[in-house]
Tab-separated table of C-alpha atoms in Angstrom:
chain	number	residue	atom	x	y	z
O	1	ASN	CA	4.764	52.462	-5.001
O	2	ASP	CA	7.692	54.637	-4.113
O	3	ARG	CA	7.486	56.913	-7.140
O	4	LEU	CA	3.729	57.146	-7.460
O	5	PHE	CA	1.315	58.759	-5.048
O	6	VAL	CA	-2.415	59.218	-5.243
O	7	GLY	CA	-4.373	61.583	-3.011
O	8	LEU	CA	-8.036	60.713	-2.511
O	9	GLY	CA	-10.248	63.346	-0.975
O	10	GLY	CA	-13.976	63.185	-0.370
O	11	LEU	CA	-16.302	60.616	1.139
O	12	ALA	CA	-14.232	58.434	3.450
O	13	THR	CA	-15.892	55.148	2.575
O	14	ASP	CA	-15.328	55.750	-1.138
O	15	VAL	CA	-11.727	56.734	-0.414
O	16	GLN	CA	-11.137	53.349	1.189
O	17	THR	CA	-12.989	51.417	-1.506
O	18	VAL	CA	-11.204	53.131	-4.378
O	19	ASP	CA	-7.883	52.736	-2.596
O	20	GLN	CA	-8.452	48.978	-2.412
O	21	LEU	CA	-9.650	48.771	-6.017
O	22	LEU	CA	-6.611	50.684	-7.230
O	23	LYS	CA	-4.224	48.440	-5.313
O	24	PHE	CA	-5.976	45.446	-6.823
O	25	ARG	CA	-5.687	46.726	-10.377
O	26	GLN	CA	-2.118	47.842	-9.868
O	27	ASN	CA	-1.103	44.417	-8.497
O	28	LEU	CA	-2.738	42.624	-11.400
O	29	TYR	CA	-0.979	44.914	-13.883
O	30	GLU	CA	2.398	44.357	-12.265
O	31	LEU	CA	1.943	40.599	-12.225
O	32	ARG	CA	0.945	40.478	-15.875
O	33	GLU	CA	3.337	43.054	-17.286
O	34	GLU	CA	6.232	42.350	-14.911
O	35	ARG	CA	6.991	46.044	-14.585
O	36	GLN	CA	5.931	48.988	-12.461
O	37	MET	CA	2.861	50.957	-13.415
O	38	SER	CA	3.758	54.421	-14.663
O	39	PRO	CA	1.806	57.426	-13.328
O	40	LYS	CA	0.165	58.137	-16.673
O	41	VAL	CA	-1.221	54.621	-16.873
O	42	PHE	CA	-2.302	54.718	-13.243
O	43	SER	CA	-4.126	57.978	-13.805
O	44	ASN	CA	-5.901	56.432	-16.780
O	45	VAL	CA	-6.877	53.365	-14.768
O	46	LEU	CA	-8.308	55.590	-12.059
O	47	SER	CA	-10.176	57.675	-14.610
O	48	ASN	CA	-11.724	54.537	-16.124
O	49	LEU	CA	-12.617	53.185	-12.725
O	50	LEU	CA	-14.506	56.366	-11.876
O	51	TYR	CA	-16.283	56.636	-15.214
O	52	GLU	CA	-17.544	53.060	-14.914
O	53	LYS	CA	-19.690	54.478	-12.135
O	54	ARG	CA	-20.809	57.456	-14.211
O	55	PHE	CA	-24.412	57.412	-13.022
O	56	GLY	CA	-23.697	56.488	-9.417
O	57	PRO	CA	-20.237	57.859	-8.814
O	58	TYR	CA	-17.685	57.483	-6.111
O	59	PHE	CA	-17.645	60.813	-4.271
O	60	ILE	CA	-13.931	61.411	-4.448
O	61	GLU	CA	-11.743	63.955	-6.188
O	62	PRO	CA	-8.314	62.442	-6.615
O	63	VAL	CA	-4.908	63.769	-7.544
O	64	VAL	CA	-2.130	61.614	-8.963
O	65	ALA	CA	1.533	62.586	-8.679
O	66	GLY	CA	4.661	60.683	-9.503
O	67	LEU	CA	7.809	60.262	-11.556
O	68	ASP	CA	7.667	58.267	-14.764
O	69	GLU	CA	10.379	55.933	-16.127
O	70	ASN	CA	12.539	58.839	-17.245
O	71	ASN	CA	12.219	60.588	-13.873
O	72	LYS	CA	10.028	63.263	-15.376
O	73	PRO	CA	7.325	64.497	-12.988
O	74	PHE	CA	3.705	63.740	-13.766
O	75	LEU	CA	0.624	65.398	-12.278
O	76	SER	CA	-3.031	64.876	-12.860
O	77	GLY	CA	-6.259	65.802	-11.111
O	78	MET	CA	-9.727	64.411	-11.656
O	79	ASP	CA	-13.319	65.128	-10.824
O	80	LEU	CA	-15.642	62.543	-9.339
O	81	ILE	CA	-16.545	60.975	-12.687
O	82	GLY	CA	-12.999	60.709	-13.900
O	83	ALA	CA	-12.408	63.700	-16.155
O	84	PRO	CA	-8.654	64.160	-15.958
O	85	VAL	CA	-6.661	67.337	-16.188
O	86	TYR	CA	-2.943	67.028	-16.870
O	87	THR	CA	-0.846	69.995	-15.855
O	88	ASP	CA	2.780	70.646	-15.423
O	89	ASP	CA	2.484	73.147	-12.597
O	90	PHE	CA	-0.052	72.197	-9.938
O	91	VAL	CA	-3.376	70.465	-9.272
O	92	VAL	CA	-5.714	71.106	-6.358
O	93	THR	CA	-8.878	69.376	-5.113
O	94	GLY	CA	-10.991	69.451	-1.993
O	95	THR	CA	-13.084	71.966	-0.092
O	96	ALA	CA	-10.571	74.788	-0.176
O	97	THR	CA	-9.863	74.773	-3.938
O	98	GLY	CA	-10.524	78.500	-4.374
O	99	ASN	CA	-8.042	79.325	-1.639
O	100	MET	CA	-5.464	76.923	-2.981
O	101	TYR	CA	-5.701	78.085	-6.594
O	102	GLY	CA	-4.947	81.604	-5.416
O	103	MET	CA	-1.987	80.567	-3.295
O	104	CYS	CA	-0.473	78.170	-5.839
O	105	GLU	CA	-0.889	80.528	-8.764
O	106	THR	CA	0.962	83.274	-6.910
O	107	LEU	CA	3.679	81.269	-5.202
O	108	TYR	CA	4.509	78.798	-7.968
O	109	LYS	CA	7.527	79.101	-10.187
O	110	PRO	CA	8.866	76.402	-12.498
O	111	ASP	CA	12.052	74.410	-11.836
O	112	MET	CA	12.185	74.668	-8.066
O	113	GLU	CA	14.546	72.514	-6.020
O	114	PRO	CA	12.951	69.940	-3.668
O	115	GLU	CA	13.481	72.019	-0.497
O	116	GLU	CA	12.060	75.165	-2.081
O	117	LEU	CA	9.147	73.167	-3.490
O	118	PHE	CA	8.412	71.778	-0.045
O	119	GLU	CA	8.404	75.271	1.482
O	120	THR	CA	6.168	76.660	-1.245
O	121	LEU	CA	3.720	73.781	-1.029
O	122	SER	CA	3.538	73.945	2.752
O	123	GLN	CA	2.908	77.677	2.811
O	124	ALA	CA	0.230	77.388	0.141
O	125	LEU	CA	-1.492	74.499	1.889
O	126	LEU	CA	-1.347	75.923	5.399
O	127	ALA	CA	-2.580	79.361	4.365
O	128	SER	CA	-5.447	77.865	2.360
O	129	VAL	CA	-6.737	75.433	4.957
O	130	ASP	CA	-6.531	78.044	7.695
O	131	ARG	CA	-9.204	79.982	5.842
O	132	ASP	CA	-11.434	76.933	5.403
O	133	ALA	CA	-13.621	75.664	8.207
O	134	LEU	CA	-13.781	72.153	6.783
O	135	SER	CA	-10.044	71.611	6.418
O	136	GLY	CA	-7.122	71.674	8.773
O	137	TRP	CA	-5.672	69.898	11.778
O	138	GLY	CA	-2.202	69.524	10.223
O	139	ALA	CA	-0.870	68.181	6.954
O	140	VAL	CA	1.440	65.558	5.454
O	141	VAL	CA	3.757	66.492	2.592
O	142	HIS	CA	5.609	63.944	0.439
O	143	VAL	CA	8.412	65.177	-1.808
O	144	ILE	CA	9.169	62.594	-4.529
O	145	THR	CA	12.596	62.633	-6.146
O	146	LYS	CA	14.508	60.049	-8.147
O	147	ASP	CA	16.471	59.207	-5.004
O	148	GLY	CA	13.392	58.567	-2.892
O	149	VAL	CA	10.529	60.085	-0.990
O	150	THR	CA	10.779	62.494	1.930
O	151	SER	CA	7.629	62.632	4.030
O	152	ARG	CA	7.079	65.390	6.534
O	153	GLU	CA	4.210	66.129	8.834
O	154	LEU	CA	3.220	69.741	9.277
O	155	LYS	CA	1.676	71.087	12.410
O	156	GLY	CA	-0.819	73.832	11.672
O	157	ARG	CA	-3.626	75.432	13.605
O	158	GLN	CA	-5.457	72.720	15.498
O	159	ASP	CA	-8.858	74.155	14.971
V	1	MET	CA	-63.929	77.809	-21.464
V	2	ALA	CA	-65.388	74.479	-22.348
V	3	SER	CA	-64.567	74.954	-26.009
V	4	LEU	CA	-60.965	75.800	-25.155
V	5	MET	CA	-60.665	72.612	-23.141
V	6	SER	CA	-62.007	70.500	-25.960
V	7	ALA	CA	-59.626	72.153	-28.422
V	8	GLN	CA	-56.690	71.241	-26.285
V	9	GLN	CA	-57.944	67.722	-25.836
V	10	ALA	CA	-58.318	67.415	-29.578
V	11	VAL	CA	-54.712	68.458	-30.130
V	12	LYS	CA	-53.546	66.137	-27.393
V	13	ALA	CA	-55.348	63.226	-28.965
V	14	ARG	CA	-53.859	64.064	-32.343
V	15	ASN	CA	-50.193	64.135	-31.560
V	16	GLY	CA	-50.058	63.070	-27.942
V	17	GLN	CA	-48.464	66.291	-26.868
V	18	PHE	CA	-49.988	69.648	-26.319
V	19	ALA	CA	-47.155	72.058	-26.249
V	20	LEU	CA	-43.400	72.146	-26.434
V	21	PRO	CA	-42.241	73.202	-23.012
V	22	VAL	CA	-40.033	76.246	-23.278
V	23	HIS	CA	-37.914	77.296	-20.370
V	24	SER	CA	-36.616	80.804	-20.062
V	25	SER	CA	-35.212	82.841	-17.236
V	26	GLU	CA	-38.683	84.191	-16.664
V	27	GLY	CA	-40.073	80.711	-16.149
V	28	SER	CA	-41.453	78.148	-18.514
V	29	ALA	CA	-44.110	78.707	-21.089
V	30	GLY	CA	-45.796	76.383	-23.528
V	31	ILE	CA	-45.677	76.924	-27.268
V	32	PRO	CA	-48.526	75.108	-28.983
V	33	VAL	CA	-47.751	72.585	-31.711
V	34	ALA	CA	-49.493	73.407	-34.987
V	35	PHE	CA	-52.113	70.903	-36.126
V	36	ASP	CA	-53.454	70.627	-39.658
V	37	ALA	CA	-56.441	72.906	-40.141
V	38	ALA	CA	-58.089	70.468	-42.581
V	39	ALA	CA	-58.919	67.883	-39.966
V	40	ALA	CA	-59.512	70.461	-37.272
V	41	GLY	CA	-63.166	71.084	-37.889
V	42	PRO	CA	-65.155	72.652	-35.050
V	43	SER	CA	-62.268	72.702	-32.565
V	44	SER	CA	-60.156	75.147	-34.564
V	45	ALA	CA	-63.039	77.551	-34.957
V	46	ALA	CA	-63.677	77.502	-31.230
V	47	ALA	CA	-60.309	78.721	-29.982
V	48	ASP	CA	-56.782	79.184	-31.277
V	49	PRO	CA	-54.367	77.665	-28.744
V	50	ARG	CA	-51.607	79.937	-30.028
V	51	SER	CA	-53.325	82.988	-28.646
V	52	ASP	CA	-52.662	82.175	-25.024
V	53	HIS	CA	-49.397	80.292	-25.238
V	54	ILE	CA	-48.391	81.596	-21.827
V	55	ASP	CA	-50.559	79.349	-19.768
V	56	HIS	CA	-50.079	81.016	-16.381
V	57	GLY	CA	-50.366	77.600	-14.817
V	58	VAL	CA	-54.120	77.517	-15.349
V	59	THR	CA	-54.831	74.574	-17.619
V	60	GLN	CA	-51.533	72.761	-17.222
V	61	ALA	CA	-49.607	72.040	-14.056
V	62	PRO	CA	-49.007	75.221	-12.066
V	63	TYR	CA	-45.483	76.592	-12.304
V	64	GLU	CA	-43.803	79.503	-10.668
V	65	ARG	CA	-42.426	82.435	-12.599
V	66	ARG	CA	-39.736	84.272	-10.812
V	67	PHE	CA	-38.206	87.642	-11.366
V	68	SER	CA	-35.017	88.042	-9.416
V	69	PRO	CA	-34.220	91.599	-8.418
V	70	TYR	CA	-30.536	90.756	-8.050
V	71	GLU	CA	-27.861	90.151	-10.626
V	72	PHE	CA	-24.230	89.425	-10.042
V	73	ASN	CA	-22.006	91.787	-12.016
V	74	GLY	CA	-18.759	90.273	-10.829
V	75	GLY	CA	-15.477	91.768	-9.763
V	76	THR	CA	-13.004	91.638	-6.934
V	77	THR	CA	-11.799	94.279	-4.514
V	78	LEU	CA	-8.848	94.231	-2.146
V	79	ALA	CA	-7.746	96.669	0.549
V	80	ILE	CA	-4.634	96.603	2.732
V	81	SER	CA	-3.717	98.933	5.588
V	82	GLY	CA	-0.256	100.091	6.553
V	83	PRO	CA	1.206	102.207	9.340
V	84	ASP	CA	0.490	105.488	7.568
V	85	TYR	CA	-1.163	104.493	4.294
V	86	ALA	CA	-3.960	102.359	2.945
V	87	VAL	CA	-4.020	100.659	-0.434
V	88	VAL	CA	-7.282	99.758	-2.116
V	89	ALA	CA	-7.611	98.044	-5.490
V	90	ALA	CA	-10.402	96.704	-7.653
V	91	ASP	CA	-10.634	95.246	-11.122
V	92	THR	CA	-12.502	97.178	-13.786
V	93	ARG	CA	-14.552	94.460	-15.455
V	94	LEU	CA	-18.355	94.527	-15.452
V	95	SER	CA	-19.950	91.221	-16.417
V	96	SER	CA	-23.344	89.605	-16.503
V	97	GLY	CA	-23.459	85.834	-16.720
V	98	TYR	CA	-20.806	84.835	-19.234
V	99	GLU	CA	-20.802	88.179	-21.015
V	100	ILE	CA	-18.580	91.166	-20.420
V	101	LEU	CA	-20.530	94.392	-20.371
V	102	SER	CA	-17.575	96.705	-19.960
V	103	ARG	CA	-13.834	96.495	-19.430
V	104	ASN	CA	-13.501	99.939	-17.952
V	105	VAL	CA	-15.913	100.472	-15.091
V	106	THR	CA	-14.527	101.635	-11.778
V	107	LYS	CA	-15.449	99.945	-8.522
V	108	LEU	CA	-13.628	102.420	-6.309
V	109	HIS	CA	-15.348	105.524	-5.036
V	110	PRO	CA	-13.628	108.196	-2.965
V	111	LEU	CA	-15.979	109.350	-0.245
V	112	THR	CA	-13.681	111.912	1.338
V	113	ASP	CA	-10.098	112.739	0.444
V	114	LYS	CA	-9.011	110.315	3.167
V	115	CYS	CA	-11.415	107.487	2.523
V	116	VAL	CA	-12.291	105.259	-0.448
V	117	LEU	CA	-15.067	102.717	-0.795
V	118	GLY	CA	-14.592	99.674	-3.014
V	119	SER	CA	-17.624	97.538	-3.824
V	120	ALA	CA	-18.320	94.396	-5.802
V	121	GLY	CA	-21.659	92.746	-6.464
V	122	CYS	CA	-24.746	94.096	-8.171
V	123	LYS	CA	-23.864	97.366	-9.900
V	124	THR	CA	-27.212	99.017	-9.515
V	125	ASP	CA	-27.287	98.386	-5.780
V	126	ILE	CA	-23.737	99.653	-5.503
V	127	ASP	CA	-24.561	102.857	-7.370
V	128	GLN	CA	-27.612	103.453	-5.234
V	129	LEU	CA	-25.667	102.798	-2.041
V	130	ARG	CA	-23.037	105.319	-3.096
V	131	SER	CA	-25.693	107.897	-3.881
V	132	VAL	CA	-27.209	107.451	-0.442
V	133	LEU	CA	-23.802	107.655	1.255
V	134	ASP	CA	-22.816	110.787	-0.629
V	135	ILE	CA	-26.017	112.505	0.416
V	136	LYS	CA	-25.633	111.512	4.057
V	137	MET	CA	-22.049	112.726	4.067
V	138	LYS	CA	-23.031	116.085	2.627
V	139	VAL	CA	-25.640	116.474	5.336
V	140	TYR	CA	-23.032	115.594	7.966
V	141	GLU	CA	-20.655	118.199	6.568
V	142	HIS	CA	-23.333	120.842	6.692
V	143	ASN	CA	-24.291	119.969	10.259
V	144	HIS	CA	-20.850	119.431	11.771
V	145	ARG	CA	-18.766	121.831	9.681
V	146	LYS	CA	-16.087	119.229	9.003
V	147	PRO	CA	-15.663	116.251	6.692
V	148	MET	CA	-16.482	112.822	8.118
V	149	SER	CA	-13.641	110.865	9.666
V	150	THR	CA	-13.007	107.342	8.392
V	151	PRO	CA	-14.303	105.482	11.481
V	152	SER	CA	-17.507	107.541	11.275
V	153	VAL	CA	-17.888	106.693	7.600
V	154	ALA	CA	-17.388	103.054	8.505
V	155	GLN	CA	-20.155	103.161	11.072
V	156	MET	CA	-22.474	105.057	8.752
V	157	LEU	CA	-21.991	102.543	5.962
V	158	GLY	CA	-22.759	99.723	8.384
V	159	ASN	CA	-25.940	101.450	9.498
V	160	THR	CA	-27.014	102.246	5.936
V	161	LEU	CA	-26.656	98.616	4.935
V	162	TYR	CA	-28.631	97.449	7.946
V	163	TYR	CA	-31.512	99.782	7.134
V	164	LYS	CA	-32.133	97.462	4.226
V	165	ARG	CA	-31.774	94.333	6.305
V	166	PHE	CA	-34.798	92.590	4.755
V	167	PHE	CA	-34.153	93.569	1.133
V	168	PRO	CA	-30.433	94.077	1.141
V	169	TYR	CA	-28.075	95.976	-1.102
V	170	TYR	CA	-26.261	93.205	-2.984
V	171	SER	CA	-22.978	94.904	-2.416
V	172	PHE	CA	-19.797	93.484	-0.899
V	173	ASN	CA	-17.809	96.419	0.364
V	174	VAL	CA	-14.384	97.250	1.638
V	175	LEU	CA	-13.645	100.642	3.077
V	176	ALA	CA	-10.075	101.935	3.182
V	177	GLY	CA	-8.735	105.161	4.523
V	178	ILE	CA	-6.663	107.047	7.065
V	179	ASP	CA	-8.136	107.232	10.550
V	180	SER	CA	-8.053	110.238	12.844
V	181	GLU	CA	-4.614	109.254	14.208
V	182	GLY	CA	-3.056	109.102	10.742
V	183	LYS	CA	-2.813	105.293	10.597
V	184	GLY	CA	-4.150	103.200	7.741
V	185	ALA	CA	-7.567	101.663	8.336
V	186	VAL	CA	-9.442	98.963	6.448
V	187	TYR	CA	-12.964	97.836	7.246
V	188	SER	CA	-14.647	94.689	5.839
V	189	TYR	CA	-18.399	94.423	5.415
V	190	ASP	CA	-20.963	91.804	4.575
V	191	ALA	CA	-24.092	92.576	2.570
V	192	ILE	CA	-26.219	93.548	5.556
V	193	GLY	CA	-23.872	95.815	7.408
V	194	SER	CA	-21.832	93.732	9.797
V	195	PHE	CA	-18.363	95.280	9.803
V	196	GLU	CA	-15.022	95.026	11.438
V	197	ARG	CA	-11.705	96.815	11.254
V	198	THR	CA	-9.127	94.401	9.844
V	199	PRO	CA	-5.535	94.584	8.598
V	200	PHE	CA	-6.722	93.720	5.081
V	201	SER	CA	-9.916	92.799	3.333
V	202	ALA	CA	-10.918	91.222	0.037
V	203	SER	CA	-14.403	90.818	-1.348
V	204	GLY	CA	-16.122	89.790	-4.543
V	205	SER	CA	-15.842	86.787	-6.809
V	206	GLY	CA	-12.085	86.453	-6.425
V	207	GLN	CA	-11.923	86.799	-2.656
V	208	SER	CA	-11.104	83.145	-1.935
V	209	PHE	CA	-8.067	83.412	-4.217
V	210	LEU	CA	-6.746	86.511	-2.484
V	211	ILE	CA	-7.477	86.076	1.214
V	212	PRO	CA	-5.113	83.172	2.048
V	213	LEU	CA	-2.359	84.909	0.101
V	214	MET	CA	-2.861	88.053	2.170
V	215	ASP	CA	-2.831	85.960	5.356
V	216	ASN	CA	0.515	84.599	4.394
V	217	VAL	CA	2.174	87.729	3.055
V	218	ILE	CA	0.630	90.588	5.039
V	219	SER	CA	-0.218	88.981	8.361
V	220	HIS	CA	2.771	86.647	8.093
V	221	LYS	CA	0.821	83.571	9.196
V	222	ASN	CA	2.595	80.200	9.178
V	223	ARG	CA	5.933	81.810	8.480
V	224	ASN	CA	9.068	81.492	10.506
V	225	ASP	CA	11.013	84.407	9.054
V	226	GLU	CA	11.030	87.897	10.551
V	227	LYS	CA	7.924	89.973	10.092
V	228	ARG	CA	8.737	93.429	8.810
V	229	GLN	CA	6.819	96.597	8.022
V	230	LEU	CA	6.042	96.787	4.319
V	231	PRO	CA	6.346	100.139	2.530
V	232	SER	CA	3.477	101.208	0.331
V	233	ASP	CA	5.184	100.588	-3.018
V	234	GLU	CA	5.955	96.992	-2.032
V	235	VAL	CA	2.347	96.489	-1.011
V	236	VAL	CA	1.259	97.835	-4.409
V	237	GLU	CA	3.484	95.233	-6.104
V	238	ILE	CA	1.914	92.513	-3.941
V	239	VAL	CA	-1.537	93.757	-4.902
V	240	LYS	CA	-0.642	93.605	-8.598
V	241	ASP	CA	0.592	90.012	-8.238
V	242	ALA	CA	-2.530	89.074	-6.319
V	243	PHE	CA	-4.793	90.472	-9.031
V	244	VAL	CA	-2.844	88.671	-11.734
V	245	THR	CA	-3.615	85.474	-9.830
V	246	ALA	CA	-7.257	86.300	-9.352
V	247	GLY	CA	-7.537	87.288	-13.010
V	248	GLU	CA	-6.097	83.928	-14.079
V	249	ARG	CA	-8.395	81.775	-12.017
V	250	ASP	CA	-11.608	83.792	-11.755
V	251	ILE	CA	-13.643	84.398	-14.882
V	252	TYR	CA	-15.254	87.551	-13.551
V	253	THR	CA	-11.953	89.270	-12.727
V	254	GLY	CA	-9.655	90.771	-15.328
V	255	ASP	CA	-9.120	93.566	-17.881
V	256	ALA	CA	-7.418	96.042	-15.546
V	257	VAL	CA	-6.871	96.853	-11.885
V	258	GLU	CA	-7.335	100.288	-10.452
V	259	ILE	CA	-5.076	100.806	-7.428
V	260	MET	CA	-5.470	103.776	-5.089
V	261	VAL	CA	-2.935	104.601	-2.397
V	262	ILE	CA	-4.356	106.794	0.359
V	263	THR	CA	-2.027	108.803	2.570
V	264	LYS	CA	-2.519	111.902	4.646
V	265	ASP	CA	-1.452	113.879	1.576
V	266	GLY	CA	-4.261	112.538	-0.558
V	267	ILE	CA	-5.126	109.772	-2.991
V	268	LYS	CA	-2.885	108.548	-5.821
V	269	THR	CA	-4.382	106.354	-8.518
V	270	GLU	CA	-2.650	103.834	-10.764
V	271	THR	CA	-4.109	101.529	-13.418
V	272	PHE	CA	-2.457	98.206	-14.160
V	273	LYS	CA	-3.531	96.113	-17.148
V	274	LEU	CA	-4.527	92.472	-16.727
V	275	LYS	CA	-5.374	89.680	-19.144
V	276	ALA	CA	-8.523	90.448	-21.070
V	277	ASP	CA	-9.743	86.861	-21.445
């Protein structure tokens, strides 16, 4: 929904399947509970979904980001069998994780404004994927605030 | 031989299992399970299975024992060139597997007073490589009556690594120094001697954390603001930040960073403490 985003990276077919499964479970939750699913719950649902396939996993490494009911930001990352890590600064997954950890660790500071956060994230992402042969061809950045989501497409090196 | 075989068969029949497989870094060996001597009878007198518990793949399924001549001792090095200076830095931790062998081992080695070599990888190969380089440089000085210039050192290091193309030095090098025109020079190497002059270079276990950061800050990639020349003290601050990052996210990097700034006036060294975890 508008305050909850999930990023699924990995095998494309599993990305699509898990995306559909998540939508299904989210819809069912919202019909039963008559309220929006909070990011913490969503992250848990995803973690469960992945661990159900513990011995034949979905090959995806997701990140979950969103604002909960009190507009507090929530982040979590997971490995392919659903082990979650909850942080308050940043989560990274994909082929360029080493690059991104370095960039994020150096450029991150707490309590940034949305514009500054967007700049920081874009620089970190662009610099990291430029040094990775398997990533690139542009990027999409969503900045989630209590007033809404701003989505921007970045043009990077097209190689 | 026949009696040995029957002894083993007797043990197998008794408890269905001959030996507990033991796996070590030198390969797997079998430790025989003790069987009660009372019921042993003729088979125990014939041969004691304990005496040759390393089977060498003779009676059981053949396995391969491997000794690896290489070990990864960890560490990260970083070098950045400027208009009239070069900065080279390396952490001082020596590790082996999950253990720290020393917190205070230098990875930087001045070759001339204008040129420093930083290496990460297998310490013994690095030490040997340095020995060989020092000898070759002495010979050069005797023959040419002058110290080697940095581009010559760069070429010589590349050649020395390629000599061992089929049993390489496990050493990931960066060379930093002042070239013959007085400008800063940094050369990056791979383990078998391919090299290139670059604006900056990082190698070792933490290189993937440092390289994109250097791209962004030093080479100004993906940035829309003005690129400006960085003075050497600012670059040293950037290097310290970078190593704090690498120390956080890489288990083999930490303890302290040794930073050397090379100018035409010589080499200045600074040590900056990092987290020791």
